[in-house]
Short mmCIF file of C-alpha atoms in Angstrom, two decimals:
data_model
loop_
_atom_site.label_atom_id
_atom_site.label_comp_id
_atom_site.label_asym_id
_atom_site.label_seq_id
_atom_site.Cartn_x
_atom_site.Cartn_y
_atom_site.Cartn_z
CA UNK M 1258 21.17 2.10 -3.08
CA UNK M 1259 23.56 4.42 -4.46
CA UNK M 1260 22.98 4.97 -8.29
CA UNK M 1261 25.70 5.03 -11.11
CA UNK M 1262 26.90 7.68 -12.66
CA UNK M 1263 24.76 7.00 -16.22
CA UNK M 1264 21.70 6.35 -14.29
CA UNK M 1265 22.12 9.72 -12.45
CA UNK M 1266 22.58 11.00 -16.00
CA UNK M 1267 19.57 9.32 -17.41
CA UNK M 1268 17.84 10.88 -14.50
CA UNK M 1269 18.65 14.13 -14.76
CA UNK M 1270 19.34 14.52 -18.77
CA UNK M 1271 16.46 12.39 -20.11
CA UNK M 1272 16.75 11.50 -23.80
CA UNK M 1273 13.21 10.78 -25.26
CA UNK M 1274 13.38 7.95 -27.61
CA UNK M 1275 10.34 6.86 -29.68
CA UNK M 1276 9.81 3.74 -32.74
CA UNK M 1277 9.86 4.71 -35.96
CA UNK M 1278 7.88 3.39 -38.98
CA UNK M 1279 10.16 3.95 -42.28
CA UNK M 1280 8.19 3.84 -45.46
CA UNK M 1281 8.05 4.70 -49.04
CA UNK M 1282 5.66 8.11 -48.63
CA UNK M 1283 8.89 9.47 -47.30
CA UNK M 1284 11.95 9.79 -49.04
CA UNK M 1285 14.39 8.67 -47.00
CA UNK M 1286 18.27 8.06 -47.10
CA UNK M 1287 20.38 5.68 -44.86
CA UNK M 1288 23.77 7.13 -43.61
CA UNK M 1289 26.59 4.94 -42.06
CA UNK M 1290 29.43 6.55 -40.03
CA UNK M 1291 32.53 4.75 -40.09
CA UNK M 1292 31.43 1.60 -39.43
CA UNK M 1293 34.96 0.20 -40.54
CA UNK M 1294 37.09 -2.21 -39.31
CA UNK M 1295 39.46 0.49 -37.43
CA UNK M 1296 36.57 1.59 -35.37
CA UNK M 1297 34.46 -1.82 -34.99
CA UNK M 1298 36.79 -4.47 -35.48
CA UNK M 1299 38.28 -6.08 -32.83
CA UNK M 1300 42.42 -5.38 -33.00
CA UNK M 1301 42.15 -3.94 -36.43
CA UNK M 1302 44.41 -0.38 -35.09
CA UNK M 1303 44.81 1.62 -32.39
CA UNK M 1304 41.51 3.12 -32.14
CA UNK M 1305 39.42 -0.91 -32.71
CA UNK M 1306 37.99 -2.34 -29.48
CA UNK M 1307 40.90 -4.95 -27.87
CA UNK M 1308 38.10 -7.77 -27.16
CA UNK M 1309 34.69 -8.10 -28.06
CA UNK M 1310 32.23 -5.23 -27.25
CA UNK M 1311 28.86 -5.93 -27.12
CA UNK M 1312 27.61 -2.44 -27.78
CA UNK M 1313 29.73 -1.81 -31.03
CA UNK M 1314 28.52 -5.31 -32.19
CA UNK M 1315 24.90 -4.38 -31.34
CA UNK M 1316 25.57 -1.57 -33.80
CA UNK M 1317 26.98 -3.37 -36.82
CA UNK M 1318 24.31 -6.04 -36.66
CA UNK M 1319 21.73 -2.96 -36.69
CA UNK M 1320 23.43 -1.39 -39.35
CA UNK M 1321 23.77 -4.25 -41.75
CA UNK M 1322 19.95 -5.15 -41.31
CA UNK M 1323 18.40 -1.63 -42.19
CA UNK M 1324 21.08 -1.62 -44.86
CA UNK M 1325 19.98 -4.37 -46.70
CA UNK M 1326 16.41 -3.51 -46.07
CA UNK M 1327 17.11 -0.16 -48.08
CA UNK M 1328 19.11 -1.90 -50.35
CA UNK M 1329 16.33 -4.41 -50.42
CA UNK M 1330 13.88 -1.38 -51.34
CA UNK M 1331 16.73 0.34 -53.14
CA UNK M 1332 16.33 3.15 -51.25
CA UNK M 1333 19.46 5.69 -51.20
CA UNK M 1334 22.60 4.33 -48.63
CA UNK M 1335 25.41 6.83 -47.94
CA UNK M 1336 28.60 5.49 -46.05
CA UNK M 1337 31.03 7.52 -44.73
CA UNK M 1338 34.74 6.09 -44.43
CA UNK M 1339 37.19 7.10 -42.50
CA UNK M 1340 40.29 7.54 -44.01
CA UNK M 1341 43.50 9.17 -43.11
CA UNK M 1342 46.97 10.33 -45.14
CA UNK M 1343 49.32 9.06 -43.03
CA UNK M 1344 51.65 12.39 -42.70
CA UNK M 1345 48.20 14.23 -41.79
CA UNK M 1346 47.56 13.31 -38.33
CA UNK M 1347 44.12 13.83 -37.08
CA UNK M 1348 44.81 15.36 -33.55
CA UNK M 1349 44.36 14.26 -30.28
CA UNK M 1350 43.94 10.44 -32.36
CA UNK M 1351 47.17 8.19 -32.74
CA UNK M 1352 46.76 7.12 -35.99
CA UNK M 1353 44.06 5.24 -37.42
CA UNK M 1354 42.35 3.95 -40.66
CA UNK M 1355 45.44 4.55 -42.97
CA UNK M 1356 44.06 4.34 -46.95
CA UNK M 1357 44.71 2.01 -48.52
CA UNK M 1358 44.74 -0.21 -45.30
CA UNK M 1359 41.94 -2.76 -43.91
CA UNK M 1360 41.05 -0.19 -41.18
CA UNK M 1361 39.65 2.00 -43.72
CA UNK M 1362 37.46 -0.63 -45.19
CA UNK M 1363 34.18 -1.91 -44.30
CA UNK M 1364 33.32 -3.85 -41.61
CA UNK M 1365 33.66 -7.74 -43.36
CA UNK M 1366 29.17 -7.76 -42.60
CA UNK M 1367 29.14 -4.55 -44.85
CA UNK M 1368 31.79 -5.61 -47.62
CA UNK M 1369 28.81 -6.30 -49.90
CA UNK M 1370 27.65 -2.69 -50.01
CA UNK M 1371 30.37 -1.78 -52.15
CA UNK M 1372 28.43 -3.44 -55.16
CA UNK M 1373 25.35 -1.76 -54.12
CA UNK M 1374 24.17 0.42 -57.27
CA UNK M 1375 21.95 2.37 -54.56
CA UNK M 1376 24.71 2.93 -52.19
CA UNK M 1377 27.15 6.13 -52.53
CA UNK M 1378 31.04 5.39 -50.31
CA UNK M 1379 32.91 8.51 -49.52
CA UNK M 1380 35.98 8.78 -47.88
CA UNK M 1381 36.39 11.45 -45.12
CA UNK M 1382 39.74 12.36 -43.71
CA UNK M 1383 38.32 14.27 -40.71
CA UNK M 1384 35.42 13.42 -38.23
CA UNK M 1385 32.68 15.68 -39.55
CA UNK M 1386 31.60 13.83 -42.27
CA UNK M 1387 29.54 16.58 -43.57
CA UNK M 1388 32.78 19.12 -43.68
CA UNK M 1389 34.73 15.99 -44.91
CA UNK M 1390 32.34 15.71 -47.62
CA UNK M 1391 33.54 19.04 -49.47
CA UNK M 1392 35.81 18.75 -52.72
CA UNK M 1393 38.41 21.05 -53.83
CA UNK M 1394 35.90 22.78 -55.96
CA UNK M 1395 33.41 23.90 -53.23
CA UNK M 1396 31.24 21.18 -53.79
CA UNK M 1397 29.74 18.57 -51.04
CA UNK M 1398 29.54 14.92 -52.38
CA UNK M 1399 26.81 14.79 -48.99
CA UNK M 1400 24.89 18.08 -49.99
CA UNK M 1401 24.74 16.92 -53.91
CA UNK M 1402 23.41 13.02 -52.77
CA UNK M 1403 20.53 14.58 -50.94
CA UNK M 1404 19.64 16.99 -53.60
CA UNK M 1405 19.39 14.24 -56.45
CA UNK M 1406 17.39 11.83 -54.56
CA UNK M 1407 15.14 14.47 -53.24
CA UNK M 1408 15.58 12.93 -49.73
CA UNK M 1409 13.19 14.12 -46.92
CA UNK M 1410 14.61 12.15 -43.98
CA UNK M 1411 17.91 10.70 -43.54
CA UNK M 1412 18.66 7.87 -40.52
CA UNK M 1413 21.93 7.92 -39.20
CA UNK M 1414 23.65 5.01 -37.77
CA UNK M 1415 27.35 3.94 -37.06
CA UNK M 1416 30.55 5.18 -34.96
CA UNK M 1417 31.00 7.07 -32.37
CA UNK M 1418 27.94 8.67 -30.90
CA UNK M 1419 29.36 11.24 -29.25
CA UNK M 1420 32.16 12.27 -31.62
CA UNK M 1421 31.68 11.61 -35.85
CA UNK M 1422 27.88 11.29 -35.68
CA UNK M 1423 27.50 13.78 -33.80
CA UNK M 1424 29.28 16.04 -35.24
CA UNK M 1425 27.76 14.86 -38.19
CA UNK M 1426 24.13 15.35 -37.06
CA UNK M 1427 25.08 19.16 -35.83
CA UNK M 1428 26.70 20.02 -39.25
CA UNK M 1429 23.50 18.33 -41.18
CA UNK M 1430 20.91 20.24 -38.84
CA UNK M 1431 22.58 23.41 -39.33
CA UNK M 1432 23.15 23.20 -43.07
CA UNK M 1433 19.20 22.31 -42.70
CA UNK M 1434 18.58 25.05 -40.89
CA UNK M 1435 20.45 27.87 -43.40
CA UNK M 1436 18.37 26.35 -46.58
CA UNK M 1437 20.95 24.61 -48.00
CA UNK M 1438 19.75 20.56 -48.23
CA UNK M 1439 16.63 21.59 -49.46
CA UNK M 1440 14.30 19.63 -49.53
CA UNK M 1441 15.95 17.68 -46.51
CA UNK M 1442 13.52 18.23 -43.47
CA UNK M 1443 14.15 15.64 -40.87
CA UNK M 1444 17.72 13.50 -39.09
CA UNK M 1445 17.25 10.16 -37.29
CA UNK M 1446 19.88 9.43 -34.91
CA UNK M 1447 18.62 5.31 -34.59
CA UNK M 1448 20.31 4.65 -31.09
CA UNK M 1449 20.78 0.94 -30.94
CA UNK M 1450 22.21 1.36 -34.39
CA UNK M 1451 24.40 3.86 -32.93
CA UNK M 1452 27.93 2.83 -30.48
CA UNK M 1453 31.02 4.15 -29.16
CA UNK M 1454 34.37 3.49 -27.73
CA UNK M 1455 35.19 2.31 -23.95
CA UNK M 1456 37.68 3.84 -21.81
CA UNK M 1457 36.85 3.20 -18.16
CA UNK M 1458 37.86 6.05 -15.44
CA UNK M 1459 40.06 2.72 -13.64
CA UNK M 1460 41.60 2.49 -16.64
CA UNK M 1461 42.40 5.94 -17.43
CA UNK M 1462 43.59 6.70 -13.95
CA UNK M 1463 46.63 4.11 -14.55
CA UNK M 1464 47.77 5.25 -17.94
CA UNK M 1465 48.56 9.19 -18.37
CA UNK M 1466 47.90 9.41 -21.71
CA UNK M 1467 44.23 8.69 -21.61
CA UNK M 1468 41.39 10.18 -21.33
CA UNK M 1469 38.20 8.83 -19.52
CA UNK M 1470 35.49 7.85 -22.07
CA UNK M 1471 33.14 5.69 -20.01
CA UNK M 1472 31.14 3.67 -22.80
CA UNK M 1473 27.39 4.02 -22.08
CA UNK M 1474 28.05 7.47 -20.34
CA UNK M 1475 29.15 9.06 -23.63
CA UNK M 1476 26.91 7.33 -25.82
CA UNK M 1477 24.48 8.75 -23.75
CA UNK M 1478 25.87 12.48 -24.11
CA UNK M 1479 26.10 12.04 -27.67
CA UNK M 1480 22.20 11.40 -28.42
CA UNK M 1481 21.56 13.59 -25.73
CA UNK M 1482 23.13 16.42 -27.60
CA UNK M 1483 21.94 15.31 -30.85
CA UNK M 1484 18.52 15.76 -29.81
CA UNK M 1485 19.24 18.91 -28.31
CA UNK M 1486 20.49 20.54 -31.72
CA UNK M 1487 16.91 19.00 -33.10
CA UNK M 1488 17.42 15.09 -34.28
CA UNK M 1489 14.79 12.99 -33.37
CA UNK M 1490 16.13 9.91 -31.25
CA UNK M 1491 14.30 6.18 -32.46
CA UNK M 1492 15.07 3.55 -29.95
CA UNK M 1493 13.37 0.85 -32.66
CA UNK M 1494 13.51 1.02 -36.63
CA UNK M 1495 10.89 -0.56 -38.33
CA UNK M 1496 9.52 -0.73 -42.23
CA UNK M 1497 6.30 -0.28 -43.30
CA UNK M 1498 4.83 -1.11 -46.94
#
């Protein structure tokens, strides 16, 4: 039996995942990429899915239950959202999640979140959310929510694995690294919370102006990586008292 490509991957590039316990002795933050409806919403722009994908809808279902158990425990919940000028093009993307649009909102499962006292929105108009957390006076909206909730441990969930989060988690781990999210100590990349676009090599093949981004593949890659540059990888999310 000849196996696929992602199991070979699997195989050969193992990413250890492990269940994690989330409780109060820990300070910990949530952080949603992008889960908006230009990423996760089926025909919302030209980077949504076209039909129903089970592994982006896997992700907002995981996202919205740990968010309203931190909201729940009004612990802190940071959402990133992407949102673009429309004369600033965000190369190689066609355009996507105009402001001011419904692309750059929410997911309709998340909408409540934007009355959540606990929860901090911020706009980014590039895909590291940590760089696209900086304001025109040298400050980081990101580096500044960490610092005044003392957070220890942040979770990560959202859109796309292998290209905002994980640029994310890189940015985060380094910044860790150089002293500067003090007293931040540990990222959670929560996979099943976690999703990314599909672009099958079949597909790509017949139209010259894609790319082939193989769904499960890349997701793969992306926690792979994440890991790599020192995340820890939880399969399962759990709370404890």
């Amino acid at each position: 039996m000849v196996s696929s490509p992602v199991d070979l991957l699997r195989e050969h590039l193992p990413v250890e995942q492990e269940s994690v316990v989330l409780s109060g002795d820990v300070k910990t933050g949530l952080v949603l990429v992008d889960v908006v409806n230009g990423f996760c919403t089926v025909g919302a722009g030209n980077l949504a899915p076209r039909q129903p994908d089970k592994q982006i809808q896997e992700m907002v279902d995981e996202s919205v239950r740990v968010a309203r158990v931190f909201c729940e425990k009004n612990w802190p919940v940071f959402a990133f959202l992407d949102s673009h000028h429309p004369d600033v093009p965000e190369h190689p993307y066609p355009p996507h999640c105009i402001i001011g649009t419904d692309e750059a909102k929410l997911v309709p499962a998340l909408e409540w979140l934007e009355n959540e006292p606990n929860a901090t929105l911020k706009p980014k108009d590039c895909i590291d959310g940590f760089l696209g957390s900086m304001e025109k006076d040298g400050s980081n909206v990101f580096v500044d929510w960490v610092r005044s909730n003392q957070i220890q441990v942040i979770l990560v969930v959202g859109i796309c694995t292998d290209i905002c989060i994980l640029d994310f988690v890189c940015s985060t781990m380094s910044a860790r690294n150089r002293g500067l999210l003090a007293p931040l100590e540990g990222v959670i990349v929560y996979s099943r919370a976690c999703a990314t676009f599909d672009i099958p090599v079949d597909v790509a093949k017949e139209d010259k102006d894609l790319t082939a981004h193989p769904q499960d593949l890349m997701h793969h890659v992306g926690l792979y990586i994440a890991k790599g540059r020192g995340a820890k990888v939880a399969s399962e999310v759990s709370f404890g008292a």
